[in-house]
Amino acid sequence: MRYVIPSRDVLAETLLAAGPSAPTLCEGWETKELAAHLFLREHRPAASLGIVLKPFAGATEKATRKTAAKAATPEGYRRLVRKFRAGPPPFSPLRIESVDRSANLIEYLVHTEDVRRAGTRWAPRALDEEYSEALWGELIKRAALLYRGVDLGIVLVRPDGPRHVAKRAHVSVAIVGEPAELLMHAHGRRAHSLVTFEGQPDAVALLDSADIGP
């Protein structure tokens, strides 16, 4: 829980500061829908099946909109964010540290930035070195999945040296950035990630149009 609980707090504070109707990088969602999503995936997992199973997508969207509608007022929104901030319910698998870390460490980072970077003016946060290492560790576990829709080799490169081959192919592109920025790119936030690319121009162009993300 070393990084998950603090990152949950940061996300909650970011949501509260933005208010219920602020834009996010999640298409079609304002902050109240994002808060509803975060609450439902931990407290009503059945209502969130559509996140990973397309046949349930309609039901998940309906549940998200219904929960968000109750959070349209400032007080309703604060109440919803407080429930999220309190953590998963008793006996939830997310009470297990390893499960919580796997499910939420990246989730919380990306969604915090979804709120922060949705405006016209933003700057990257200065993250603790050990926190960045933890993010990197989670990223390389799932990088192949996140870039599965790319018909290229993908190499993730940190400015301080470490690199990870996410996918092998005859033609590759190296994506260079800090762990948090690489995570944003890998989750489809291309226009809002501070990364650079190394590779043939046509390969970089192909990456720019590829399907990236969960």
Coordinates of C-alpha atoms in Angstrom, one line a residue:
M1 CA 0.0 0.0 0.0
R2 CA 3.1 2.2 0.1
Y3 CA 2.3 4.1 -3.1
V4 CA -1.3 3.1 -3.8
I5 CA -2.9 4.9 -0.8
P6 CA -1.0 8.2 -1.3
S7 CA -1.8 8.1 -5.0
R8 CA -5.5 7.5 -4.2
D9 CA -5.4 10.6 -1.9
V10 CA -3.8 12.7 -4.7
L11 CA -6.4 11.5 -7.2
A12 CA -9.2 12.3 -4.7
E13 CA -7.8 15.8 -4.0
T14 CA -7.4 16.4 -7.7
L15 CA -11.0 15.5 -8.3
L16 CA -12.3 17.6 -5.5
A17 CA -10.3 20.6 -6.6
A18 CA -11.7 20.3 -10.2
G19 CA -15.3 20.0 -9.2
P20 CA -18.0 17.8 -10.7
S21 CA -18.2 19.3 -14.2
A22 CA -14.5 19.7 -15.2
P23 CA -13.2 18.1 -18.4
T24 CA -11.1 15.0 -18.4
L25 CA -9.1 13.1 -21.0
C26 CA -11.6 10.3 -20.9
E27 CA -13.8 10.8 -23.9
G28 CA -17.3 11.8 -23.0
W29 CA -16.6 12.0 -19.3
E30 CA -16.5 15.0 -17.0
T31 CA -15.0 14.6 -13.5
K32 CA -18.3 13.3 -12.1
E33 CA -18.3 10.4 -14.5
L34 CA -14.7 9.6 -13.8
A35 CA -15.4 9.6 -10.0
A36 CA -18.4 7.4 -10.6
H37 CA -16.2 4.9 -12.6
L38 CA -13.6 4.9 -9.8
F39 CA -16.2 4.2 -7.2
L40 CA -18.1 1.5 -9.1
R41 CA -15.0 -0.5 -10.1
E42 CA -14.2 -1.0 -6.4
H43 CA -17.6 -1.1 -4.8
R44 CA -19.8 -2.6 -7.5
P45 CA -17.5 -4.7 -9.7
A46 CA -20.4 -6.3 -11.5
A47 CA -21.5 -2.9 -12.8
S48 CA -18.0 -2.4 -14.2
L49 CA -17.7 -5.5 -16.3
G50 CA -18.1 -3.5 -19.5
I51 CA -14.6 -2.0 -19.0
V52 CA -13.1 -5.3 -20.0
L53 CA -16.1 -7.3 -21.6
K54 CA -17.7 -5.4 -24.5
P55 CA -21.1 -7.2 -24.3
F56 CA -21.5 -5.5 -20.9
A57 CA -20.3 -2.0 -22.1
G58 CA -23.8 -0.6 -22.3
A59 CA -24.8 -1.7 -18.8
T60 CA -21.5 -0.3 -17.4
E61 CA -22.0 3.0 -19.1
K62 CA -25.6 3.2 -17.8
A63 CA -24.4 2.5 -14.2
T64 CA -21.7 5.1 -14.6
R65 CA -24.1 7.8 -15.9
K66 CA -26.7 7.0 -13.2
T67 CA -24.0 7.3 -10.4
A68 CA -22.6 10.4 -11.9
A69 CA -26.1 12.0 -12.1
K70 CA -26.3 11.7 -8.3
A71 CA -23.0 13.5 -8.1
A72 CA -23.9 16.5 -10.2
T73 CA -24.3 18.8 -7.2
P74 CA -21.2 19.9 -5.3
E75 CA -22.3 18.0 -2.1
G76 CA -23.2 14.9 -4.0
Y77 CA -19.9 15.0 -5.8
R78 CA -17.9 15.5 -2.6
R79 CA -19.8 12.5 -1.1
L80 CA -19.0 10.3 -4.0
V81 CA -15.3 11.3 -4.0
R82 CA -15.1 10.7 -0.2
K83 CA -16.5 7.2 -0.7
F84 CA -13.9 6.5 -3.3
R85 CA -11.2 7.9 -1.1
A86 CA -12.2 5.6 1.8
G87 CA -11.0 2.6 -0.2
P88 CA -12.6 -0.7 -1.2
P89 CA -15.2 -2.3 1.0
P90 CA -14.3 -5.0 3.5
F91 CA -13.5 -8.4 2.1
S92 CA -12.7 -6.9 -1.4
P93 CA -9.7 -8.6 -3.1
L94 CA -8.4 -5.0 -3.4
R95 CA -7.7 -5.1 0.3
I96 CA -4.8 -7.5 -0.6
E97 CA -1.7 -5.3 -1.1
S98 CA -0.4 -7.1 -4.2
V99 CA -3.9 -7.0 -5.9
D100 CA -4.4 -3.4 -5.0
R101 CA -1.0 -2.4 -6.4
S102 CA -1.6 -4.3 -9.6
A103 CA -5.1 -2.9 -10.1
N104 CA -4.7 0.6 -8.9
L105 CA -1.1 2.0 -9.0
I106 CA -1.2 2.8 -12.7
E107 CA -5.0 3.4 -12.7
Y108 CA -4.7 6.2 -10.2
L109 CA -1.7 7.9 -11.9
V110 CA -3.3 7.9 -15.3
H111 CA -6.7 9.2 -14.0
T112 CA -5.0 11.9 -11.9
E113 CA -3.3 13.1 -15.1
D114 CA -6.6 12.8 -17.0
V115 CA -7.9 15.6 -14.8
R116 CA -4.8 17.6 -14.5
R117 CA -3.9 17.6 -18.3
A118 CA -7.4 18.2 -19.6
G119 CA -7.0 22.0 -19.3
T120 CA -5.0 24.2 -21.7
R121 CA -2.2 24.7 -19.2
W122 CA -0.5 22.0 -17.3
A123 CA 3.0 20.8 -16.3
P124 CA 4.3 17.3 -15.3
R125 CA 4.5 16.6 -11.6
A126 CA 7.9 16.0 -10.0
L127 CA 7.4 12.4 -8.8
D128 CA 9.4 10.6 -6.0
E129 CA 12.1 8.5 -7.5
E130 CA 10.9 5.3 -5.8
Y131 CA 7.3 5.9 -6.9
S132 CA 8.6 6.3 -10.5
E133 CA 10.4 3.0 -10.2
A134 CA 7.2 1.4 -9.0
L135 CA 5.4 2.8 -12.0
W136 CA 8.1 1.5 -14.3
G137 CA 7.9 -1.9 -12.8
E138 CA 4.1 -2.1 -13.4
L139 CA 4.4 -0.7 -16.9
I140 CA 6.9 -3.3 -18.2
K141 CA 4.6 -6.1 -16.9
R142 CA 1.8 -5.0 -19.2
A143 CA 3.6 -3.1 -22.0
A144 CA 3.1 -5.9 -24.5
L145 CA -0.6 -5.9 -23.9
L146 CA -0.9 -2.1 -24.2
Y147 CA 0.9 -2.1 -27.5
R148 CA -0.6 -5.2 -28.9
G149 CA -2.4 -3.3 -31.7
V150 CA 0.8 -1.8 -33.1
D151 CA 2.4 -3.4 -36.1
L152 CA 5.9 -2.4 -35.0
G153 CA 8.5 -3.3 -32.5
I154 CA 8.3 -1.1 -29.4
V155 CA 11.1 -0.2 -27.1
L156 CA 10.4 1.8 -24.0
V157 CA 13.4 3.9 -22.9
R158 CA 13.9 6.0 -19.8
P159 CA 16.2 9.1 -20.0
D160 CA 18.3 7.7 -17.2
G161 CA 19.1 4.5 -19.2
P162 CA 16.8 1.6 -18.5
R163 CA 15.0 0.2 -21.5
H164 CA 12.4 -2.5 -22.1
V165 CA 11.5 -4.3 -25.3
A166 CA 7.7 -4.4 -25.2
K167 CA 7.3 -5.9 -28.7
R168 CA 9.7 -7.3 -31.3
A169 CA 9.4 -6.8 -35.0
H170 CA 11.7 -6.1 -38.0
V171 CA 11.0 -2.4 -37.7
S172 CA 11.0 -0.8 -34.3
V173 CA 10.3 2.6 -32.7
A174 CA 11.9 3.7 -29.4
I175 CA 9.6 5.7 -27.1
V176 CA 11.6 7.9 -24.7
G177 CA 10.3 9.4 -21.5
E178 CA 9.9 9.3 -17.8
P179 CA 7.8 6.4 -16.5
A180 CA 4.7 8.5 -15.9
E181 CA 4.9 9.9 -19.4
L182 CA 5.5 6.5 -21.0
L183 CA 2.4 5.3 -19.0
M184 CA 0.3 8.1 -20.4
H185 CA 1.4 7.3 -24.0
A186 CA 0.8 3.6 -23.5
H187 CA -2.7 4.3 -22.3
G188 CA -3.6 6.2 -25.4
R189 CA -3.0 9.8 -24.1
R190 CA -0.6 10.5 -27.0
A191 CA -1.3 14.3 -27.2
H192 CA -0.8 14.7 -23.5
S193 CA 2.4 12.7 -22.9
L194 CA 5.8 14.2 -22.9
V195 CA 7.7 11.6 -24.9
T196 CA 10.0 11.6 -27.9
F197 CA 10.5 9.0 -30.6
E198 CA 13.5 7.3 -32.2
G199 CA 13.0 5.5 -35.5
Q200 CA 12.3 5.8 -39.2
P201 CA 9.8 8.6 -40.0
D202 CA 7.3 6.3 -41.6
A203 CA 7.4 3.9 -38.6
V204 CA 6.9 6.8 -36.2
A205 CA 3.9 8.0 -38.3
L206 CA 2.5 4.5 -38.2
L207 CA 2.8 4.4 -34.4
D208 CA 1.0 7.8 -34.2
S209 CA -2.1 6.3 -35.9
A210 CA -2.0 2.9 -34.2
D211 CA -4.5 1.5 -31.7
I212 CA -2.8 1.9 -28.3
G213 CA -4.0 1.2 -24.8
P214 CA -6.0 -1.3 -22.7

